[in-house]
Short mmCIF file of C-alpha atoms in Angstrom, two decimals:
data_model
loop_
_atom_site.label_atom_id
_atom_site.label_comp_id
_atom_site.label_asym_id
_atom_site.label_seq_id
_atom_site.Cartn_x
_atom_site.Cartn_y
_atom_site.Cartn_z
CA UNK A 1 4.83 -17.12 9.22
CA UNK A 2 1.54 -18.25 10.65
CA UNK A 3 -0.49 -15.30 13.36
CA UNK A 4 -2.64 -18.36 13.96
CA UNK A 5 -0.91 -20.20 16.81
CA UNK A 6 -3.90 -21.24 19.61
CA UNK A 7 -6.22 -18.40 17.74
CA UNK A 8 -9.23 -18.96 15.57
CA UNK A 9 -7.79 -19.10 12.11
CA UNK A 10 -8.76 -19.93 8.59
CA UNK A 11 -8.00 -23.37 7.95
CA UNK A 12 -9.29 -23.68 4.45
CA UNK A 13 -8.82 -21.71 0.98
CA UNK A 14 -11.66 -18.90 -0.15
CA UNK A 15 -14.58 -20.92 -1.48
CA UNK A 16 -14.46 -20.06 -5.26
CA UNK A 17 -17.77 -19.20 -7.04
CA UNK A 18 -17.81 -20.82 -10.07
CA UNK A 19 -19.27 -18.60 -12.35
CA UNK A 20 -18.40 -18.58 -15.96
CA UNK A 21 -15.24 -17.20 -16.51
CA UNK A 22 -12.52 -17.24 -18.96
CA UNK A 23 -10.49 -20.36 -19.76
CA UNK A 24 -6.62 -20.66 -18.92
CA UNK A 25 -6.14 -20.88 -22.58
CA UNK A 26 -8.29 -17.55 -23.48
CA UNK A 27 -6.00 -15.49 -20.63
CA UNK A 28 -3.10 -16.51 -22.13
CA UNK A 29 -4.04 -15.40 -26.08
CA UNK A 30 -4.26 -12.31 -23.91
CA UNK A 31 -0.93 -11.60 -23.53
CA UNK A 32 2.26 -11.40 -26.37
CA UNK A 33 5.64 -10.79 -26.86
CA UNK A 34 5.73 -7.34 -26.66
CA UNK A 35 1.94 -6.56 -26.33
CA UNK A 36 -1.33 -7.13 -24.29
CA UNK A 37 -4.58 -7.09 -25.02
CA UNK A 38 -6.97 -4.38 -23.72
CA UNK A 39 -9.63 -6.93 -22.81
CA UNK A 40 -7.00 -7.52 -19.32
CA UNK A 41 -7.70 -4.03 -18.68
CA UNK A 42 -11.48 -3.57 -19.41
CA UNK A 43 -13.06 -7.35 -19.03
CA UNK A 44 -15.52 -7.84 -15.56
CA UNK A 45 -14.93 -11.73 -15.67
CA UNK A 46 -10.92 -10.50 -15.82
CA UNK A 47 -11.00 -8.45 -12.47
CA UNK A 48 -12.91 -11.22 -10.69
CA UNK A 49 -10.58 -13.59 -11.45
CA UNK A 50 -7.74 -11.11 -10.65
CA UNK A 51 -9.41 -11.21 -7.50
CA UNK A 52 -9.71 -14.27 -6.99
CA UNK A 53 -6.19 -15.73 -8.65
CA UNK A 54 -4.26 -12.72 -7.45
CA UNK A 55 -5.78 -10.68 -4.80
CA UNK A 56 -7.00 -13.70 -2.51
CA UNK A 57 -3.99 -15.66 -3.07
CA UNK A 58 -0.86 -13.71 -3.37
CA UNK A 59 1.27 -11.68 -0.57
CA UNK A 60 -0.49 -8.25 -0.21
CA UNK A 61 0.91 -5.54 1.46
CA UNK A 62 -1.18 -4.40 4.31
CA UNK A 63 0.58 -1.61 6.51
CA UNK A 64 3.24 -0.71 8.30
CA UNK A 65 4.03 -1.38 11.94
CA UNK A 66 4.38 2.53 12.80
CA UNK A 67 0.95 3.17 11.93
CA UNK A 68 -0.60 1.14 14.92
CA UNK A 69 1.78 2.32 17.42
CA UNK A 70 -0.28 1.19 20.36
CA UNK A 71 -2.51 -1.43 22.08
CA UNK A 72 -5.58 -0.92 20.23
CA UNK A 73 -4.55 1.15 17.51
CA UNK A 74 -5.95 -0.22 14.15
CA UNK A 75 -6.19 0.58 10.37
CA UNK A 76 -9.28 -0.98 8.24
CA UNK A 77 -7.85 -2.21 4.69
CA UNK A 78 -8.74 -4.60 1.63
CA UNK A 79 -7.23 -7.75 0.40
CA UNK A 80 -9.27 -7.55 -2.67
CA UNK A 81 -12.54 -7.77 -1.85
CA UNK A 82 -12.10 -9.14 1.70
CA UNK A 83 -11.93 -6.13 4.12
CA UNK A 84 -9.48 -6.88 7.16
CA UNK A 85 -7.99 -4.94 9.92
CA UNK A 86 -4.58 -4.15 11.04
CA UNK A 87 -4.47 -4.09 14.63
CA UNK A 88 -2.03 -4.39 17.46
CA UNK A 89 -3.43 -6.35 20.54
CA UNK A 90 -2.35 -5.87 24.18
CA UNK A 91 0.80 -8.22 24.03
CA UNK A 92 2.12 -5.95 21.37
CA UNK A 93 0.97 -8.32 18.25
CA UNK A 94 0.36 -6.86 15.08
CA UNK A 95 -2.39 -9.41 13.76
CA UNK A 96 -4.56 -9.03 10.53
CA UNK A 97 -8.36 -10.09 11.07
CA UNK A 98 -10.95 -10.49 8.72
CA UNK A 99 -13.35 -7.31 9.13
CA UNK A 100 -16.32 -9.37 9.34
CA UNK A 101 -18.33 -10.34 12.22
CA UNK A 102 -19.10 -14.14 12.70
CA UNK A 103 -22.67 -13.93 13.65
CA UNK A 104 -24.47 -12.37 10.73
CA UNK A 105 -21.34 -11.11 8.52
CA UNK A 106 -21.50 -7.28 9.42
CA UNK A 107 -18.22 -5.17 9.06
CA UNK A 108 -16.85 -4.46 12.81
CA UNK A 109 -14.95 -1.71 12.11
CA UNK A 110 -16.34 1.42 9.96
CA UNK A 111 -14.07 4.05 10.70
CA UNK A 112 -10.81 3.66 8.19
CA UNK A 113 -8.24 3.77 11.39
CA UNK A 114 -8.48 4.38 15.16
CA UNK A 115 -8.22 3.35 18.79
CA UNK A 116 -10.66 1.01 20.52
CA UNK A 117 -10.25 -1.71 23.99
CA UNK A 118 -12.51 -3.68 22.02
CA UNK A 119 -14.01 -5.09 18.67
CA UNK A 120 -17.43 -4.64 18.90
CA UNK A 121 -20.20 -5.42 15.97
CA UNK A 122 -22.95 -3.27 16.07
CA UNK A 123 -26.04 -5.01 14.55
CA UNK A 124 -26.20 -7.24 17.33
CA UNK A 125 -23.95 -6.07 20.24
CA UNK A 126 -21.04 -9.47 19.92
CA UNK A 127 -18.02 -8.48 21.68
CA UNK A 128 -14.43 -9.16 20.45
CA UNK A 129 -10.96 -8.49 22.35
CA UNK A 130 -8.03 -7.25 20.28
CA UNK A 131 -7.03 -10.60 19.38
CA UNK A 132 -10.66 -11.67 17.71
CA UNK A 133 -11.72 -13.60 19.88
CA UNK A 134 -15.10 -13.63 20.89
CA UNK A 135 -15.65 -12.27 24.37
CA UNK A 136 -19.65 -11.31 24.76
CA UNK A 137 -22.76 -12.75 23.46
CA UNK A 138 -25.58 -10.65 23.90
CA UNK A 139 -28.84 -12.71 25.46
CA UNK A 140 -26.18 -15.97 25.37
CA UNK A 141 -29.03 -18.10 26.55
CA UNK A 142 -30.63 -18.19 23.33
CA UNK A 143 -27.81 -20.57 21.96
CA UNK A 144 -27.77 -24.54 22.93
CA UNK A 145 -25.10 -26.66 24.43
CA UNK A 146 -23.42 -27.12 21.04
CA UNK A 147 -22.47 -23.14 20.43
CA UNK A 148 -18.72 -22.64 21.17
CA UNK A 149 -17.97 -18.89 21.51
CA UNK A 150 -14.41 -20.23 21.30
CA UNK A 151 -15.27 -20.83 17.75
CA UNK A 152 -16.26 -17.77 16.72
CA UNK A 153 -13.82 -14.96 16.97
CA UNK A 154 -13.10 -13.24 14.35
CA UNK A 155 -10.89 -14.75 11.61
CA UNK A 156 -7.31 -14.55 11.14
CA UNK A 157 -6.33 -14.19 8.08
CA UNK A 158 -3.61 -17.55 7.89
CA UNK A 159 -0.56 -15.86 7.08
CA UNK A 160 1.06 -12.76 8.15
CA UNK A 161 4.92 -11.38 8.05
CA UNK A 162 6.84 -8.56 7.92
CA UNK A 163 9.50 -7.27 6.16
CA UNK A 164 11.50 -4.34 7.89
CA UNK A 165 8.21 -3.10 9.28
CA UNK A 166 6.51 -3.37 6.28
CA UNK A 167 3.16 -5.79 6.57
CA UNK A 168 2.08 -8.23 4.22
CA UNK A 169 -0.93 -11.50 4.37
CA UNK A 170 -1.99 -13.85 2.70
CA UNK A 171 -5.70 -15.91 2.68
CA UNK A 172 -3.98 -19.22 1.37
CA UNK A 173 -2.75 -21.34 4.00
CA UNK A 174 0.16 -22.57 2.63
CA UNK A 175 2.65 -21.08 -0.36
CA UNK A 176 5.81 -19.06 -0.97
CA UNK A 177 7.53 -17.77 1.85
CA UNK A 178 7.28 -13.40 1.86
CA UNK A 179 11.21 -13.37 1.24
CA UNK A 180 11.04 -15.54 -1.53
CA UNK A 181 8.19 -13.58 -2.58
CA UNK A 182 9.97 -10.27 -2.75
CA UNK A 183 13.62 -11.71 -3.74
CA UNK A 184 15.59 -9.18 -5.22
CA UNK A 185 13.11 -6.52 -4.42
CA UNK A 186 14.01 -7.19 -0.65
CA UNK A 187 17.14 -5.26 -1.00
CA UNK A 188 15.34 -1.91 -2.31
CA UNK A 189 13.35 -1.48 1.17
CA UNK A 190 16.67 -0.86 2.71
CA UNK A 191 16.93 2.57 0.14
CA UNK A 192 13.87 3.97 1.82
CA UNK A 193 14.24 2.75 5.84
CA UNK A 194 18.64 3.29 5.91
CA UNK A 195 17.60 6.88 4.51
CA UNK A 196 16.83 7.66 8.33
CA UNK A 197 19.96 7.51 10.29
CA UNK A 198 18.71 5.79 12.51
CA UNK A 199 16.97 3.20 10.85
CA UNK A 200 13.67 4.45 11.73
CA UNK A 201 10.40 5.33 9.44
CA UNK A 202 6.62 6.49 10.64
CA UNK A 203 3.89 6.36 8.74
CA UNK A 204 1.56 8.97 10.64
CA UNK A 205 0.82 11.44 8.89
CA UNK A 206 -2.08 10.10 7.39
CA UNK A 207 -3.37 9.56 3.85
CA UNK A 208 -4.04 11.28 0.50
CA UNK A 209 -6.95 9.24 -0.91
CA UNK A 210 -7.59 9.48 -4.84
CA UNK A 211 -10.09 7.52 -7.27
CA UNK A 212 -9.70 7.35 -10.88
CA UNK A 213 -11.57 6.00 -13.68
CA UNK A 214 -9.26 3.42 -14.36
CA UNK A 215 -8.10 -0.21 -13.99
CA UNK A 216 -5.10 -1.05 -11.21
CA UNK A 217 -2.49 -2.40 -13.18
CA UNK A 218 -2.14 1.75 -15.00
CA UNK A 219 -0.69 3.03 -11.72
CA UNK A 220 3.15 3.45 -11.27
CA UNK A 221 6.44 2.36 -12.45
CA UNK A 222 6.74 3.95 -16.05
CA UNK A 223 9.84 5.92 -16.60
CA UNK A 224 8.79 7.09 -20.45
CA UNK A 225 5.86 9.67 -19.14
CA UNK A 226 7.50 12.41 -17.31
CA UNK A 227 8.92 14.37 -19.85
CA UNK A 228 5.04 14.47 -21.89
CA UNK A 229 2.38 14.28 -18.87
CA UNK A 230 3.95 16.23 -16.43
CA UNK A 231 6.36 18.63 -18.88
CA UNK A 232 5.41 21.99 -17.31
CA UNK A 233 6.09 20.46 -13.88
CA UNK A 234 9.91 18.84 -15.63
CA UNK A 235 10.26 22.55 -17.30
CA UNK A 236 9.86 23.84 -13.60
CA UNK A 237 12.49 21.70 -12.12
CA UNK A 238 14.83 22.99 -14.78
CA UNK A 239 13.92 26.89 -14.24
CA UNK A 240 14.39 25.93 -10.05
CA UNK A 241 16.21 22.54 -9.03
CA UNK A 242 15.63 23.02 -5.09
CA UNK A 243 11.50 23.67 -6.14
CA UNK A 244 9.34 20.52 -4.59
CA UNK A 245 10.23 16.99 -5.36
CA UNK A 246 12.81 19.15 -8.07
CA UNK A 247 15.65 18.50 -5.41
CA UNK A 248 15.58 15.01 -6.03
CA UNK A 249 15.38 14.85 -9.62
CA UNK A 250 18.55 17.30 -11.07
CA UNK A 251 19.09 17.22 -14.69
CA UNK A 252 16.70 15.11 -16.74
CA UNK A 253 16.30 11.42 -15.24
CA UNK A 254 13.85 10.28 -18.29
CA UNK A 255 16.27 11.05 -20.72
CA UNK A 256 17.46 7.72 -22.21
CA UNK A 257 20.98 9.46 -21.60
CA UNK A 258 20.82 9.41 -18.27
CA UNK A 259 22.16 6.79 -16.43
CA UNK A 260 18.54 5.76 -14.85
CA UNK A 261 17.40 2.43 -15.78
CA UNK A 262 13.93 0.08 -15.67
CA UNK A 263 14.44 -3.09 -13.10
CA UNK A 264 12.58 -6.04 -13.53
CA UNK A 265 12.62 -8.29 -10.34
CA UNK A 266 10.26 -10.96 -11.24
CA UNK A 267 7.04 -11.74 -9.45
CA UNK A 268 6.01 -8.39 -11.19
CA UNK A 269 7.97 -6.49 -8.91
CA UNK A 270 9.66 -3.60 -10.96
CA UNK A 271 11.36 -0.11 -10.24
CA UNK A 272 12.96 3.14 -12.13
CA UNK A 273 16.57 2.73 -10.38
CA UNK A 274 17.52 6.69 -9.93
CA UNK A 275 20.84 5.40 -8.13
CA UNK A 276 23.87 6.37 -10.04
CA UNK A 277 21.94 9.24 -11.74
CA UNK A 278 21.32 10.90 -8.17
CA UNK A 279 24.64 10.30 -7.11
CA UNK A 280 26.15 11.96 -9.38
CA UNK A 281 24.77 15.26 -7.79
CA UNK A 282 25.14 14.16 -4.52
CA UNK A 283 26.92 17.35 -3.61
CA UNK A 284 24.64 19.51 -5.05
CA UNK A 285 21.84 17.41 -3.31
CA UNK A 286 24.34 17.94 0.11
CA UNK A 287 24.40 21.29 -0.44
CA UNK A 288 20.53 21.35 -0.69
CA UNK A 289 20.26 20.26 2.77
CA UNK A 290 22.76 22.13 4.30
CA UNK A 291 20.03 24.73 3.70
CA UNK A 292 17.90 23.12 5.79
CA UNK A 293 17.95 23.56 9.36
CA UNK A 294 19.25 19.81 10.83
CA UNK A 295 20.24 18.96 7.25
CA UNK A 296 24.32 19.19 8.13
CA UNK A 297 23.72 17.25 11.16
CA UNK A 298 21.58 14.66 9.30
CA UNK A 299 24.80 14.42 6.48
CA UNK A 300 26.99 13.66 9.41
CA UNK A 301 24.60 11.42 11.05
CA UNK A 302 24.12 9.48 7.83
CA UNK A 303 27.82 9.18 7.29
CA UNK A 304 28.47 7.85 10.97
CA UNK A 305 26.14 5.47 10.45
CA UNK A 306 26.25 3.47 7.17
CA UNK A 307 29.90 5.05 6.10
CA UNK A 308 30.71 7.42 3.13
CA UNK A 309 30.26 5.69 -0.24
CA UNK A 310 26.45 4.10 1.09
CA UNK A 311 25.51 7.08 2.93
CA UNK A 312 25.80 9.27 -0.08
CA UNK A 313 23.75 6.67 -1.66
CA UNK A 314 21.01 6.74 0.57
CA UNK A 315 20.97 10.42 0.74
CA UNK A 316 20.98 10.85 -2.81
CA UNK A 317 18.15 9.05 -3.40
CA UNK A 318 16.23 10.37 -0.56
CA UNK A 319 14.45 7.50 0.89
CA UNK A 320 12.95 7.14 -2.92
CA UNK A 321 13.74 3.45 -4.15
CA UNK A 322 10.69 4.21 -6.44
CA UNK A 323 10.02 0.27 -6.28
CA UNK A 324 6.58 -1.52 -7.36
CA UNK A 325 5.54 -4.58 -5.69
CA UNK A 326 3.20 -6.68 -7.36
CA UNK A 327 0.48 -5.98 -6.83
CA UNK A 328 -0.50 -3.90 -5.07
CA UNK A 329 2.56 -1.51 -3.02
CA UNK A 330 4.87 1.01 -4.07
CA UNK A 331 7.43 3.21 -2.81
CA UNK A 332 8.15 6.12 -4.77
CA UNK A 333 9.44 9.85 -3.81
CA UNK A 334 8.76 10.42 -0.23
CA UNK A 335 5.47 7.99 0.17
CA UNK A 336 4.11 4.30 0.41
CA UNK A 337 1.94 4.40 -2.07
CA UNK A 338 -1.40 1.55 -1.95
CA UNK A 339 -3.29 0.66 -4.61
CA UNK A 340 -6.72 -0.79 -4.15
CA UNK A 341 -8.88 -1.72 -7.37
CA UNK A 342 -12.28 -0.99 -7.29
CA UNK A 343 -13.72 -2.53 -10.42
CA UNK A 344 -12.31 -3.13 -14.02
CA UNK A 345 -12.65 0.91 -14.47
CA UNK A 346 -12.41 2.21 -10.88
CA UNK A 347 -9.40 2.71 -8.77
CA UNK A 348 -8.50 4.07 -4.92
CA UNK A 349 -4.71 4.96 -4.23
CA UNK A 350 -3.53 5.36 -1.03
CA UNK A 351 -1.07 7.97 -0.60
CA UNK A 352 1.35 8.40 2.73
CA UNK A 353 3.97 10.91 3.36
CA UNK A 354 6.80 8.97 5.06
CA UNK A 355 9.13 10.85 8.22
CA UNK A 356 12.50 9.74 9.02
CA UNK A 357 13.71 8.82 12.94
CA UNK A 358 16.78 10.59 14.12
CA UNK A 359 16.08 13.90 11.84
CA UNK A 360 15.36 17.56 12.56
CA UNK A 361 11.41 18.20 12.83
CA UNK A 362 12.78 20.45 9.47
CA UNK A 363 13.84 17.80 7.14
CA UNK A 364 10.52 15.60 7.88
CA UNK A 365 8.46 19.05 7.18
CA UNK A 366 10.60 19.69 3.97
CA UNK A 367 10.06 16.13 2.76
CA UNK A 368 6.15 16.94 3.41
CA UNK A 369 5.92 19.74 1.35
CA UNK A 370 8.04 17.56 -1.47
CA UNK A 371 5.46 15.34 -1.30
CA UNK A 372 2.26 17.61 -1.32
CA UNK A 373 4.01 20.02 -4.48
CA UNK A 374 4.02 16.70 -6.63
CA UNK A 375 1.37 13.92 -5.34
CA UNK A 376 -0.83 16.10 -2.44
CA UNK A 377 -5.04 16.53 -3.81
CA UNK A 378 -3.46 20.09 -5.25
CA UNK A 379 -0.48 18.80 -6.51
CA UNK A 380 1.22 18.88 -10.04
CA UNK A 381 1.70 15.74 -10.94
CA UNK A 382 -1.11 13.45 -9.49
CA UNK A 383 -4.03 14.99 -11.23
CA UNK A 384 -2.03 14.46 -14.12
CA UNK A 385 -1.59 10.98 -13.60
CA UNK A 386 -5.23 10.33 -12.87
CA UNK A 387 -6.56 12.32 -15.76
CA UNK A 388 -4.31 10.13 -18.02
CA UNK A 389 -5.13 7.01 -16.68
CA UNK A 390 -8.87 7.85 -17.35
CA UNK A 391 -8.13 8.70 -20.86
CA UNK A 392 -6.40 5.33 -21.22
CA UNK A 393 -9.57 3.66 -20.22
CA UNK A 394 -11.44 5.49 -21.81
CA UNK A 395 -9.19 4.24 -25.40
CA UNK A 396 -9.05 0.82 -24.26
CA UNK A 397 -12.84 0.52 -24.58
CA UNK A 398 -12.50 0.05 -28.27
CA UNK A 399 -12.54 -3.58 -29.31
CA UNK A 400 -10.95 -2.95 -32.52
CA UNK A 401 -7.76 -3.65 -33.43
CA UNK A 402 -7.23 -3.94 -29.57
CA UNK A 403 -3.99 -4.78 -28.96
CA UNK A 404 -1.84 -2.43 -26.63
CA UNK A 405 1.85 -1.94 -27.33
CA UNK A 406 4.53 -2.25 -24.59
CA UNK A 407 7.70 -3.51 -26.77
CA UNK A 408 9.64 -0.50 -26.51
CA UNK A 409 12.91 -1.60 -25.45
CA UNK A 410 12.52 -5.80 -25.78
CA UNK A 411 15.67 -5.77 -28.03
CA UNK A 412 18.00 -3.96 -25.46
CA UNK A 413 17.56 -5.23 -22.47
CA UNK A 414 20.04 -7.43 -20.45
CA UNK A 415 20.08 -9.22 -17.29
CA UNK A 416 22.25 -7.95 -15.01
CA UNK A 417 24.26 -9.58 -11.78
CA UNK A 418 21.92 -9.51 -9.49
CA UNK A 419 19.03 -11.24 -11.52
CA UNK A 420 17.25 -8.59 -12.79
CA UNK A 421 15.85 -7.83 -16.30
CA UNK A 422 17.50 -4.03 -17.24
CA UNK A 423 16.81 -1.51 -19.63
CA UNK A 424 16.97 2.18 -20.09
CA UNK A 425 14.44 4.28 -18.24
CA UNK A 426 12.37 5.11 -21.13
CA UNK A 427 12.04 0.87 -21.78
CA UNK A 428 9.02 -0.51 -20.79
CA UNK A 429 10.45 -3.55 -18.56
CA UNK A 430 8.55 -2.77 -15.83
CA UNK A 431 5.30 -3.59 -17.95
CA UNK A 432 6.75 -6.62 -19.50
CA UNK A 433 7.47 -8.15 -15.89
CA UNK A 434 4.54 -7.32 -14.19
CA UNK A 435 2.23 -8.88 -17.01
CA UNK A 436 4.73 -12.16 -17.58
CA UNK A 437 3.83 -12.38 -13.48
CA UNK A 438 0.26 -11.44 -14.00
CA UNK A 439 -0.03 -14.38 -16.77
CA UNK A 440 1.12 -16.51 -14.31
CA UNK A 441 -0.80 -16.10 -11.44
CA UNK A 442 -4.12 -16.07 -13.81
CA UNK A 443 -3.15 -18.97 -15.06
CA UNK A 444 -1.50 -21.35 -12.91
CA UNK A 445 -3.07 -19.97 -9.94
CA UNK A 446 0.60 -20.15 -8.48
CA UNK A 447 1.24 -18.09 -5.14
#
């Protein structure tokens, strides 16, 4: 859907700089059956075009709704390299403006989130409501008959929906519609918002912010890692189940025995499906929260709700669809997870603890410390993550014999019912779809 309606909007695509870059036909002897070369991971002229091709055309995920609650409430993000702000104007609108002021191109906003009555750029005092437009000039008379301060509000970015209170843009003015966008991946939203019985999820409890020394595509959605980067953390679930994010993870998930599998959605959406693994201990997992005070009631409440067999579903899985969306969201354990590249070797992840409506202020304060045991700036499992990535990079720097291997699992996989590419957990699907997607957006420059 348009935000656009009677508002200054962009009307026309990003101008594209044409410096040299690499031809459709060099991108594509990039990528294999099977394997990639390192060069997608490494390569300057790469990243700008993935910014370019990918981050300036495609739906990116911007915020949720809960996190600008009120009139004036806003959080400052990136759409590649295009900074923008969420905001929520005085008629309740959640609109997505380009963080730029139209007089000299300053950022507006500096702060990363807040609460202001107005947008105001402070290298030379212009003036904008909550909606962008402009409302003050300073020393107007300096400007002739033919400035239109109607003109000149800030710019909407063209395209803005939502999908169950989850935010996405896009800077093209025409393309894919967000649901057929997400298709299949649609469906796994409901696994982390019909985890609160009331259908209810906030995202305010603000943000773990890490950088690595690595490119963007590295982060998320591997199920063959666990059990070698974060084995003392996997030994310490075994030793204690109910121990941090241990509670959701009973008996080995990354075992190619379990019943976990890799989902490819297409459009390089992907996720580790933990369904029928969890539910398999769903009364141990019941149990669990019985402990809890609020946990009995929030069984029951579940169960009234969305009825036995998908209530011990959702509270198996625990609000964790541990879903990637290309390119740049994922939901996994108890957060909403960003990921904002940097440059070819340098990457910022976003990291939000998400609370359930209609729960006991216990069970929201459990699910935070889940979430700082495992991902929290002392955590056990994010530092790991980071210092592998870097070592990655670090590898991939070596131009010979380049190639980088992610077969495993190519002659098992299946498509299943609903679409989607399956294989075990250890498999690398997830890798596979995301770069068939990334090949195709570099290429085609489809959106």
């Amino acid at each position: 859907m348009s935000q656009c309606q009677n508002e200054p909007c962009a009307t026309e695509s990003p101008v594209v700089w044409h410096r040299p870059s690499p031809s459709n036909e060099a991108i594509a002897s990039l990528v294999q059956d099977g394997r990639v070369h390192s060069r997608i991971y490494t390569d300057q002229a790469i990243f700008d075009l993935e910014m370019e091709r990918i981050f300036h055309r495609s739906w990116i995920y911007i915020g949720h709704e809960s996190e600008v609650p009120r009139a004036g409430d806003f959080q400052a993000r990136r759409m590649g390299r295009t900074p923008v702000l969420m905001v929520r104007g005085r008629d309740a609108q959640v609109r997505v403006l380009i963080n730029r002021c139209r007089h000299r191109g300053a950022t507006v906003v500096e702060t990363e989130s807040g609460n202001t009555k107005m947008l105001r750029c402070w290298y030379h005092g212009w003036v904008y409501d909550l909606t962008g437009a402009l409302r003050e000039v300073t020393e107007p008379g300096g400007y002739g008959p033919d400035f239109k301060p109607e003109e000149m509000g800030l710019t909407q970015v063209p395209r803005v929906a939502s999908h169950r209170g989850f935010l996405f843009a896009s800077l093209q003015p025409e393309g894919e519609t967000l649901a057929e966008f997400l298709g299949g991946a649609a469906s796994q939203f409901d696994m982390l918002v019909d985890a609160s019985p009331t259908g209810e999820i906030f995202l305010d409890a603000g943000f773990n912010k890490t950088e690595y020394l690595g490119n963007w595509k590295l982060v998320g959605m591997d199920g063959y890692h666990p059990n070698f980067v974060h084995a003392s953390v996997v030994a310490g679930w075994a030793r204690n189940s109910e121990s941090g994010i241990g509670s959701m993870h009973r008996e080995d998930p990354f075992s190619d025995a379990a019943l976990t599998l890799t989902r490819d959605y297409g459009h390089g959406h992907a996720m580790l499906d933990f369904r029928a693994q969890r539910l398999k201990s769903y009364s141990k997992h019941a149990a669990f929260l019985a402990k809890v005070p609020g946990g009995e009631k929030y069984v029951e409440d579940m169960h009234k709700a969305y009825g036995k067999d998908r209530a011990e579903i959702l509270i198996s899985l625990s609000g964790d669809p541990h879903l990637g969306l290309f390119p740049n969201l994922q939901l996994i354990g108890n957060q909403v997870r960003i990921i904002v590249p940097i440059a070819p070797g340098v990457t910022q992840v976003l990291m939000s603890m998400v609370r359930f409506g209609g729960v006991s202020d216990e069970i929201n304060t459990m699910r935070v410390r889940q979430h700082e045991s495992f991902y929290g700036p002392a955590g056990s499992g994010s530092p790991d993550d980071a210092e592998i990535f870097e070592r990655v990079q670090r590898g991939m720097q070596a131009e010979f014999n380049p190639w980088i291997e992610i077969s495993r699992g190519m002659h098992r996989e299946y498509i299943d019912t609903d679409g989607s590419v399956v294989g075990r957990i250890t498999d690398e699907v997830p890798q596979r779809g995301q770069m068939k997607y990334w090949l195709q957006l570099m290429t085609n420059g489809a959106a």
